[in-house]
Coordinates of C-alpha atoms in Angstrom, one line a residue:
X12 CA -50.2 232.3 -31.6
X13 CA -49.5 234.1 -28.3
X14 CA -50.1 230.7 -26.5
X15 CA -48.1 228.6 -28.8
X16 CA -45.0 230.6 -28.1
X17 CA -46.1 231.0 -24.2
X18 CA -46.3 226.6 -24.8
X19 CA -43.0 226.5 -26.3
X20 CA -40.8 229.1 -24.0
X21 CA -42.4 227.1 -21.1
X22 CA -41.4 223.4 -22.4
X23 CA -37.7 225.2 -23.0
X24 CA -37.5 226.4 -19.8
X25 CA -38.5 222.5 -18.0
X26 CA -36.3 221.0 -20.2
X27 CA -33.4 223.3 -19.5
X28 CA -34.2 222.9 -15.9
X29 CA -33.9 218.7 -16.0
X30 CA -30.4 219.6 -17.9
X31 CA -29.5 221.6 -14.8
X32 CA -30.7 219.1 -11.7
X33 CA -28.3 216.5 -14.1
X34 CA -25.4 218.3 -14.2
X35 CA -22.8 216.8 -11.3
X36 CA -21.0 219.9 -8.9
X37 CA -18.2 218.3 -6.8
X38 CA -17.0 220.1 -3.6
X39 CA -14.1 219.0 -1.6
X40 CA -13.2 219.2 1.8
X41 CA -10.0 217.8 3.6
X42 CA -10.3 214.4 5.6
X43 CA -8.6 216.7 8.4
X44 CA -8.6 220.3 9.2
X45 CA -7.8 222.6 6.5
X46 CA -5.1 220.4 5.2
X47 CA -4.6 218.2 2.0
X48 CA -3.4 214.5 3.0
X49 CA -0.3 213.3 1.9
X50 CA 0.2 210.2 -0.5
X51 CA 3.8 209.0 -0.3
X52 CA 4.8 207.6 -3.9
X53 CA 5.8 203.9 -3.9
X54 CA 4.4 203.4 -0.7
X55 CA 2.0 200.6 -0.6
X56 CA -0.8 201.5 1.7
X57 CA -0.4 204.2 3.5
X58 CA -3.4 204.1 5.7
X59 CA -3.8 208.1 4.3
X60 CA -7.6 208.4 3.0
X61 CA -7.9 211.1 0.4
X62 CA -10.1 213.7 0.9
X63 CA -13.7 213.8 0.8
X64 CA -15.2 214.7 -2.0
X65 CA -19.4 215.5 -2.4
X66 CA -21.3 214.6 -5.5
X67 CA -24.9 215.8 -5.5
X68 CA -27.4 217.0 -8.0
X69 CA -26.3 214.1 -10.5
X70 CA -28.2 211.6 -12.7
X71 CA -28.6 208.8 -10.6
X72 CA -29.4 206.4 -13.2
X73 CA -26.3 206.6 -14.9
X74 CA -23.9 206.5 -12.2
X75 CA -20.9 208.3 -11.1
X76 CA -17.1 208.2 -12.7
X77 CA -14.4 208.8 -10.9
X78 CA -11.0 209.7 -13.4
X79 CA -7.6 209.8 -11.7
X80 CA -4.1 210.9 -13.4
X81 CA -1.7 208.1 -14.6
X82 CA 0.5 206.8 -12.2
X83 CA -2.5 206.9 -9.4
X84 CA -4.4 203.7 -8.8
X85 CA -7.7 203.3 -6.5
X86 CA -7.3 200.5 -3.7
X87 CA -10.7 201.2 -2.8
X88 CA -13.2 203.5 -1.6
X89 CA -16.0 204.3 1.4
X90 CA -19.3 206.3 0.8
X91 CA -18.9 208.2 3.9
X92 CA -22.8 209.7 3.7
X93 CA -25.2 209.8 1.3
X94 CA -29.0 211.8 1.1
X95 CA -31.5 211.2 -1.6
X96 CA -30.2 207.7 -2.8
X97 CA -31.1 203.9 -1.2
X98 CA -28.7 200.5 -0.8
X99 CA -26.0 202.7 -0.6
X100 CA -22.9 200.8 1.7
X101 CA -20.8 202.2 3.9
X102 CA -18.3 199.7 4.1
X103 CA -14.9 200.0 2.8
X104 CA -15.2 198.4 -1.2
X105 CA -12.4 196.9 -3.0
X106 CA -11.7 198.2 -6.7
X107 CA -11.3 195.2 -9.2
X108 CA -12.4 194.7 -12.4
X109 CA -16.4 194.7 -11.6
X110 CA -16.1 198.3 -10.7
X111 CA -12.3 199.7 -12.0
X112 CA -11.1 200.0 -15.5
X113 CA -8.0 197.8 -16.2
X114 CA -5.3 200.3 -14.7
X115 CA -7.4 201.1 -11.6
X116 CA -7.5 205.0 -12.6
X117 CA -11.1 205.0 -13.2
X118 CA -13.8 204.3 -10.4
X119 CA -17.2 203.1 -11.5
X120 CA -20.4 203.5 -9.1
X121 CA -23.7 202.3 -10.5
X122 CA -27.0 200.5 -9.9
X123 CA -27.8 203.1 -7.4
X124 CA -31.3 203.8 -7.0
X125 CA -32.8 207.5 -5.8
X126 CA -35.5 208.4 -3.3
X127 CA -38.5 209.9 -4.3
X128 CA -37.8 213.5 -5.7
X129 CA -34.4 214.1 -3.0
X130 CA -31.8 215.5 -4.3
X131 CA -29.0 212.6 -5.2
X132 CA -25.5 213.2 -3.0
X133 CA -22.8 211.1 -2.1
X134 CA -19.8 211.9 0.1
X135 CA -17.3 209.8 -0.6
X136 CA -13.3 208.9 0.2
X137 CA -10.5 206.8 -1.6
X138 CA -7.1 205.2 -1.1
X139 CA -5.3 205.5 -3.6
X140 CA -1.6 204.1 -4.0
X141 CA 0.8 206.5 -6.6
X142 CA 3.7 205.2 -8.7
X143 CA 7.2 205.9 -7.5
X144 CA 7.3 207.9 -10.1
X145 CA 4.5 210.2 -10.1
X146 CA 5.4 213.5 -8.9
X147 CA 2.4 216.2 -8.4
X148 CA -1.2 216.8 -7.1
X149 CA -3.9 214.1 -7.3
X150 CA -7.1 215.9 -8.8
X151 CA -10.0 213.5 -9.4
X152 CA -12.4 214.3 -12.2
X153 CA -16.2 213.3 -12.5
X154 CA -17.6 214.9 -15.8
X155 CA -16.3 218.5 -16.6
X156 CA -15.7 218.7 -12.7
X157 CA -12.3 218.7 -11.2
X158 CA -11.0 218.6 -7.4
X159 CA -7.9 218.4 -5.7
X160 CA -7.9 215.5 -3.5
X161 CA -4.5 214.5 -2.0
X162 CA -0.8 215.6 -2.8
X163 CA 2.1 213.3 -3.3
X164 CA 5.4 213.2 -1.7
X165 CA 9.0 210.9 -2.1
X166 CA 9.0 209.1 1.3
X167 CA 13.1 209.0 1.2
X168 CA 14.9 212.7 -0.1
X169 CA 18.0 211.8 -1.7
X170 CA 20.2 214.9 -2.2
X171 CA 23.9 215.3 -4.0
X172 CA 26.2 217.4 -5.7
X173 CA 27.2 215.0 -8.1
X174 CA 31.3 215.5 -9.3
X175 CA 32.8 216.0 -12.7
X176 CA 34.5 213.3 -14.4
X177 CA 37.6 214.0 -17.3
X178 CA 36.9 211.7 -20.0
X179 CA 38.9 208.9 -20.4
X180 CA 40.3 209.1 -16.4
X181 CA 38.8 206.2 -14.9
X182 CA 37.8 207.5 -11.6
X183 CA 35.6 210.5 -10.8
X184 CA 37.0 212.7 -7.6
X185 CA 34.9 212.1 -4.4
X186 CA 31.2 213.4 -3.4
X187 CA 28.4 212.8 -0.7
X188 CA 24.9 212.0 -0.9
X189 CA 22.5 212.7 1.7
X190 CA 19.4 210.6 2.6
X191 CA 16.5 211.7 4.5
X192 CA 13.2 210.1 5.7
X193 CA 10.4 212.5 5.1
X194 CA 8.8 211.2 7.4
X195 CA 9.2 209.1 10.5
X196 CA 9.3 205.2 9.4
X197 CA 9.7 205.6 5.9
X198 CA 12.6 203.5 6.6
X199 CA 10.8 200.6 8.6
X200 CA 12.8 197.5 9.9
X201 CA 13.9 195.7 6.6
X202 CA 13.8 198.4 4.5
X203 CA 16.5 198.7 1.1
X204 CA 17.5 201.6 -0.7
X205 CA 19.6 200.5 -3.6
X206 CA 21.5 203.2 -5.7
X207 CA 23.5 203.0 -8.7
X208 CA 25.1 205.6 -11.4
X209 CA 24.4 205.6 -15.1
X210 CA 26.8 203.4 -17.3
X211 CA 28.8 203.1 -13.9
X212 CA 29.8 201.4 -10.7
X213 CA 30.0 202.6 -7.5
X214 CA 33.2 201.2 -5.5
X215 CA 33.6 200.1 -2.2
X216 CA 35.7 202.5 -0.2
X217 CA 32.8 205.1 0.9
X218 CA 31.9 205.6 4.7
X219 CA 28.2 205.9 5.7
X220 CA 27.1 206.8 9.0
X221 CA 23.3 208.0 10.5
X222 CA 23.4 212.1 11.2
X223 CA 20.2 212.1 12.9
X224 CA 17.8 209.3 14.0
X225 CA 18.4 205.9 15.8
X226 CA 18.6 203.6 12.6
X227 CA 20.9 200.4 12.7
X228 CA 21.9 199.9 8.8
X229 CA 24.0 197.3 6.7
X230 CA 25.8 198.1 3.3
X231 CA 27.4 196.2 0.4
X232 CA 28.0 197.1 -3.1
X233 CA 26.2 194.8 -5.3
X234 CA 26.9 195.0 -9.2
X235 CA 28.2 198.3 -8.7
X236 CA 25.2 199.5 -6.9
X237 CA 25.1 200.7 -2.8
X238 CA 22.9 198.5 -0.8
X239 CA 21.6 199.7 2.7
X240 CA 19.6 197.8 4.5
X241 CA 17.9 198.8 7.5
X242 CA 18.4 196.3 10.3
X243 CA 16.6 198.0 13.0
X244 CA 14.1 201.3 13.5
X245 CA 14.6 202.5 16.8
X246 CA 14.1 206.2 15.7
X247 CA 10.9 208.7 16.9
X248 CA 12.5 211.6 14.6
X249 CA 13.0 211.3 10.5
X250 CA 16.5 210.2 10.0
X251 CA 19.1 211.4 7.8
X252 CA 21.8 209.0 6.7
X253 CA 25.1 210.5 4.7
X254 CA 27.5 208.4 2.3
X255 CA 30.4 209.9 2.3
X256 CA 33.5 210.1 -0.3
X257 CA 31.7 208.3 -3.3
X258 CA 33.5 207.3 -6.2
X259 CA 32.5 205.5 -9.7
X260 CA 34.2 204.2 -11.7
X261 CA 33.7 203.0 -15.5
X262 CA 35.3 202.4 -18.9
X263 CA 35.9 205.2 -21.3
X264 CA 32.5 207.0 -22.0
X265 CA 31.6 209.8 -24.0
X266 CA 31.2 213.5 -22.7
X267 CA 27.8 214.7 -20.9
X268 CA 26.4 214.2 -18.4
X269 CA 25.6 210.6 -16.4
X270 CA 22.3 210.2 -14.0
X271 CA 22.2 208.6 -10.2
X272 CA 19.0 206.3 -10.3
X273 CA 17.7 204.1 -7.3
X274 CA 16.5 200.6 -7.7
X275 CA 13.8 198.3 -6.8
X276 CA 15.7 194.9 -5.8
X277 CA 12.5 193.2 -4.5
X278 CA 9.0 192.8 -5.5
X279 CA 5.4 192.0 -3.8
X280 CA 3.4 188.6 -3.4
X281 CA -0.2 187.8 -3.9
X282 CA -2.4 185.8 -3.3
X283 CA -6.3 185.5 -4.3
X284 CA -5.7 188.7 -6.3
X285 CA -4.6 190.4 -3.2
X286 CA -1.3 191.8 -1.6
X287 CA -0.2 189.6 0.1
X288 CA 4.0 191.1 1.3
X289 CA 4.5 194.5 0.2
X290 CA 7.9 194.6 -1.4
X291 CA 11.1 195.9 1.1
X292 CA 12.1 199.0 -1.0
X293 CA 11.7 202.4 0.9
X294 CA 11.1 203.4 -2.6
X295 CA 9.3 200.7 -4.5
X296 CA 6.9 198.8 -2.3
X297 CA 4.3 198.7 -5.2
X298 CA 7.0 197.4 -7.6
X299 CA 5.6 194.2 -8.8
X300 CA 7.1 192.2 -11.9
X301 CA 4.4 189.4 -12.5
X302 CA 0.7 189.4 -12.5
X303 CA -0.7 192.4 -11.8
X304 CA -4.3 192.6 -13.1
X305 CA -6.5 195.1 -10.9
X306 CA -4.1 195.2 -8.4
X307 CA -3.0 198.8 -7.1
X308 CA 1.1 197.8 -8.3
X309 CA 3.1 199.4 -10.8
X310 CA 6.0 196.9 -12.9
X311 CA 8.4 200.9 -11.9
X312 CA 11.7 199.2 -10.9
X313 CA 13.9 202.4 -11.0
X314 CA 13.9 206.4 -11.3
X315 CA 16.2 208.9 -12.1
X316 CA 17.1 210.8 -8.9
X317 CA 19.3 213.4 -10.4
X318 CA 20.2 213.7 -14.1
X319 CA 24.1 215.4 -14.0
X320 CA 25.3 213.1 -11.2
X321 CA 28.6 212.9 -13.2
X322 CA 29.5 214.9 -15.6
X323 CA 31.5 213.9 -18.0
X324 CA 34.2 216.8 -19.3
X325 CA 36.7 217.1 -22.2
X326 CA 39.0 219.4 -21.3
X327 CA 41.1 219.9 -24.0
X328 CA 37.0 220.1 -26.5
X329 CA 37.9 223.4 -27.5
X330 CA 41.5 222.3 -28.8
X331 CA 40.8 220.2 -32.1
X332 CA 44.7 220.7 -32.7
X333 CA 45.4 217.5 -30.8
X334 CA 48.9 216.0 -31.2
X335 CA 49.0 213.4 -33.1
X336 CA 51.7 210.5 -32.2
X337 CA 52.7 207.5 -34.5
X338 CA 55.0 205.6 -31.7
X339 CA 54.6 202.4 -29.7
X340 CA 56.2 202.3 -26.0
X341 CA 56.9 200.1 -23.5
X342 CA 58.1 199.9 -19.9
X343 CA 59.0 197.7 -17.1
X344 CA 58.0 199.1 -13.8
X345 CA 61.5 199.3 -11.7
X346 CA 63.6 199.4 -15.2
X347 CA 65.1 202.1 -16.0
X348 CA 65.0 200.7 -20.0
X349 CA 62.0 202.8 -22.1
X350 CA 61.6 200.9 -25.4
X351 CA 60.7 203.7 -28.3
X352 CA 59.7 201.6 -32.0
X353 CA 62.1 198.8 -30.8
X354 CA 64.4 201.4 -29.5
X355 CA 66.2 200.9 -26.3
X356 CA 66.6 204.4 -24.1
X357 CA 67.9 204.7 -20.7
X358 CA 65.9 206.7 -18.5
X359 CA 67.2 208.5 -15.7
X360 CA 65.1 206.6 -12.9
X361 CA 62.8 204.0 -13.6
X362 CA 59.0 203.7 -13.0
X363 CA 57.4 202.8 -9.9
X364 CA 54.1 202.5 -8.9
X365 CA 52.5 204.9 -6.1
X366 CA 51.0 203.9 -3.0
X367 CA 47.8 204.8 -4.4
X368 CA 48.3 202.0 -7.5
X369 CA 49.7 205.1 -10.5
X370 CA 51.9 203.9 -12.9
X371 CA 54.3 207.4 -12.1
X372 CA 57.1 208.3 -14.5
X373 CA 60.4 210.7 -14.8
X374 CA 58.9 213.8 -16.5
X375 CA 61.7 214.4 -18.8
X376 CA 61.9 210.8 -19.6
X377 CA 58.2 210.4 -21.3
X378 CA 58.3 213.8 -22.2
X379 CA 61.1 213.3 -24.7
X380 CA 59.7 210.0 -25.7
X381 CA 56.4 211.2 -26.7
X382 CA 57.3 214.5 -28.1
X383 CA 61.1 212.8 -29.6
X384 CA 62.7 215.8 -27.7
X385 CA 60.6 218.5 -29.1
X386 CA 58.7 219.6 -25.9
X387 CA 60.4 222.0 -22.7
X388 CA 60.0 221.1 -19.8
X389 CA 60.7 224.0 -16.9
X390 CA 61.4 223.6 -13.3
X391 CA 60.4 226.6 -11.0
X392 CA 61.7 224.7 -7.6
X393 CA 60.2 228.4 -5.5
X394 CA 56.9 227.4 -6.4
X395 CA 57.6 223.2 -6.2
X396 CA 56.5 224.1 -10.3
X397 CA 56.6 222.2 -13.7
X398 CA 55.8 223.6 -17.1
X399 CA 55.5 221.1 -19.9
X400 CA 55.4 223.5 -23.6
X401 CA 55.0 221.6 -26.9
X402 CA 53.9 223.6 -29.6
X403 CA 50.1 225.0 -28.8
X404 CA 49.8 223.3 -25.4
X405 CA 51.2 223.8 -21.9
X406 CA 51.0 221.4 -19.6
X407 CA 51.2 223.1 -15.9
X408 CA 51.5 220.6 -12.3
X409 CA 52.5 221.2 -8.9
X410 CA 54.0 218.9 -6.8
X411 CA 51.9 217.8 -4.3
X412 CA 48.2 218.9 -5.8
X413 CA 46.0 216.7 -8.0
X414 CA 45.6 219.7 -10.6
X415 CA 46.6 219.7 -13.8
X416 CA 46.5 222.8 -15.9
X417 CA 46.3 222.0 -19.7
X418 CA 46.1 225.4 -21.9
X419 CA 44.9 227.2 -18.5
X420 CA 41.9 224.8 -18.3
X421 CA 41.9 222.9 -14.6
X422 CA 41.8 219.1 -15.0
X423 CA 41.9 216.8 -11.6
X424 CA 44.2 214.0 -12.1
X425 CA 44.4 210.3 -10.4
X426 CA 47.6 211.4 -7.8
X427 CA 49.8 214.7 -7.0
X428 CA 53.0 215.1 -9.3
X429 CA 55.7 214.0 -6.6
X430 CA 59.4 213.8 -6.4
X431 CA 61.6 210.9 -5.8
X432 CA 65.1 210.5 -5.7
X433 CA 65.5 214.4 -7.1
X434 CA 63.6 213.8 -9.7
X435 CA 60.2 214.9 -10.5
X436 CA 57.5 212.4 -11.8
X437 CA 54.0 212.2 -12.7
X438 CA 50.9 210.1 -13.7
X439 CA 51.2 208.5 -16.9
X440 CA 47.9 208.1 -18.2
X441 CA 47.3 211.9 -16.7
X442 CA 50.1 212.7 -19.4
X443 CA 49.5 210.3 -21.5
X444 CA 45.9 212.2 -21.8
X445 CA 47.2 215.8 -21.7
X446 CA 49.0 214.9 -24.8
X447 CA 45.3 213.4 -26.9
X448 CA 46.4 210.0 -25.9
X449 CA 43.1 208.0 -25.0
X450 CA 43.0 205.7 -22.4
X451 CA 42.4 203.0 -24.0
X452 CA 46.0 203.1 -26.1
X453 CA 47.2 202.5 -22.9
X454 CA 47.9 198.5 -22.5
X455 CA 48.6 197.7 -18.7
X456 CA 49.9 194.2 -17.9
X457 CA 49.9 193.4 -14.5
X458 CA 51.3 189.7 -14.9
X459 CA 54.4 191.3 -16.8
X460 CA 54.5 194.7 -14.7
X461 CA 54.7 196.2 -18.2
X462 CA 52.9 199.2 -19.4
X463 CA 52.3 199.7 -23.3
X464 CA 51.6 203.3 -24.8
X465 CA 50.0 202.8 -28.7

């Protein structure tokens, strides 16, 4: 009996043993120094290896799976040294479908063949190319094993404060947005960076200029979005380009908030199943919108770079007591006539347009008309001041600043209050709005010079 159980613990012991020499232990070590390489996302080829990583004490007759996160796709890869294993190459191989599943995340290596009793071991490297929208750490896993083989990075950092918007005012005030190269030649000759706003368009009156680097660019807005172009790299430093006093512009849109998001306008070629022009933008050179079977693209063709690039505001949200007006005006701009329900009145100057293209009006004129007379309207000429009261709301400007006060809360409006002729006048369609009149009650005819308030 003793001998049976001796028999058995021994057999248990062997067999535990082969489970053991089977089992796969990765190490990792970088391809330089102490120092992970960086993978640049949407960058096609970046001649940046991955690190090394060792496989030994695995079953050789199975093979070896390499698993790689989402939004990371194998090129290829290079045994860099192997011990205990024959026919092994140590030329750079292609991932395709022979060797790749079908989204180039997972890396086959079979039909190897082991030496005698050596332990197995393979050391090897990948490029990889990562999805312009992958954000974190490549780890590669083989079994239970996991390593840490390259970290990713945007090539271009696009940075901006974003501005606030009132809803139902056409144009949101002015901001910046700074581009920088995180790295030098990220923008190569012929690169594009296209951006465009949520639901919006950009407009055409912005400056650009390089703060830093020796880049030559072109710009133009393109269905509402900026296009720079690149023209020339003559930089040795990463470059930092600013576009300055951006405005959007839109129709009506609900409150919240409104994302900036850059585009892909151009796409790569192949041939034979192989790149054959990587695609022009700094962002996006593995965008590809056609045939794409095992090859290392992505159909990506635009990200969000910051969620709250406009924000949308109501002011007046926390006043559900909006007025409530059952009128229909109409004006002439340079009459002094203001038709109320088919009701001639005779203003006391008539409407003009402003040299920045506002439809402006005598205060006490459309005051009275929308409120039939029952609003105040106060004049504090020491502080250049007008108060506007009708029943809960006051309506607070000063001449010369593009705030308006409504109920306390600061508002920006289109162009200053300003006076003319001694008298004082205003936006409309700021007013119109500080009274709960939307935008789009307001009926602008620029054949007939006429404005209509519904």
């Amino acid at each position: 009996m003793k001998k049976f159980l001796l028999s058995v613990i021994c057999f248990i012991s062997i067999m535990s043993c082969n489970v053991f020499a089977k089992e796969q232990s990765l190490s990792v070590a970088a391809t330089s120094g102490d120092d992970v390489p960086i993978v640049y996302s949407g960058k096609y080829y970046t001649n940046t290896n991955t690190s090394n990583i060792t496989v030994k004490d695995f079953d050789v007759s199975k093979g070896i799976k390499f698993n790689f996160p989402d939004g990371v796709k194998v090129a290829s890869y290079k045994i860099v040294d192997s011990k205990g294993i024959k026919g092994i190459s140590k030329e750079s191989v292609k991932v395709t479908s022979e060797n790749s599943n079908e989204e180039l995340n997972t890396v086959y290596i079979n039909n190897l063949n082991k030496i005698n009793d050596e332990i197995p071991e393979i050391i090897i490297e990948f490029t990889v190319v990562v999805s312009p929208t992958y954000n974190g750490d490549i780890n590669v896993s083989v079994g239970e094993h996991t390593a840490l083989i390259a970290k990713t990075a945007t090539p271009l950092i696009i940075e901006t404060a974003g501005a606030e918007k009132n809803i139902d005012f056409i144009k949101t005030p002015k901001t910046n947005i700074i581009i920088k190269e995180s790295y030098d030649g990220a923008l190569e000759k012929g690169s594009v960076i296209a951006l465009k706003p949520e639901n919006m368009d950009f407009l055409d009156d912005y400056s650009i200029k390089v703060n830093s680097g020796n880049l030559n660019l072109s710009n133009t807005i393109n269905n509402g979005a900026i296009i720079i172009n690149v023209d020339n790299d003559l930089s040795n430093i990463p470059a930092e380009i600013e576009i300055s006093n951006v405005v959007t512009s839109s129709k009506p849109l609900d409150a919240g908030v409104y994302g900036l998001f850059t585009l892909a306008t151009d796409f790569v070629d192949i041939e034979n199943n192989e790149v054959k022009q990587k695609g022009k933008d700094a962002m996006f050179e593995t965008y590809f919108n056609g045939n794409k079977d095992y090859l290392p693209v992505f159909d990506v063709n635009e990200f969000e770079l910051k969620n709250d690039f406009v924000k949308i505001i109501d002011p007046l949200a926390n006043y559900n007591k909006l007025n409530k007006f059952d009128k229909h005006i109409s004006l002439k701009i340079g009459s002094n006539i203001l038709n109320i329900d088919g009701t001639e009145n005779i203003m006391d100057s008539p409407a003009y347009i402003s040299n920045s293209g506002y439809t402006m009006m005598p205060v006490r004129s459309i005051v009275d008309a929308l409120t039939s007379k029952k609003a105040h309207v106060d004049w504090y000429p020491d502080k250049n001041k007008v108060i506007i009261t009708y029943e809960e709301k006051t309506i607070d400007l000063t001449i010369g600043s593009d705030i308006m006060y409504i109920n306390g809360i600061e508002y920006s409006i289109g162009t200053p209050a300003e006076i003319s002729k001694d008298r004082i006048f205003i936006p409309l369609r700021d007013l119109c709005y500080a009274f709960g009149i939307p935008d789009k009650n307001i009926i602008w005819d620029s054949v007939e010079q006429t404005v209509k308030i519904n």
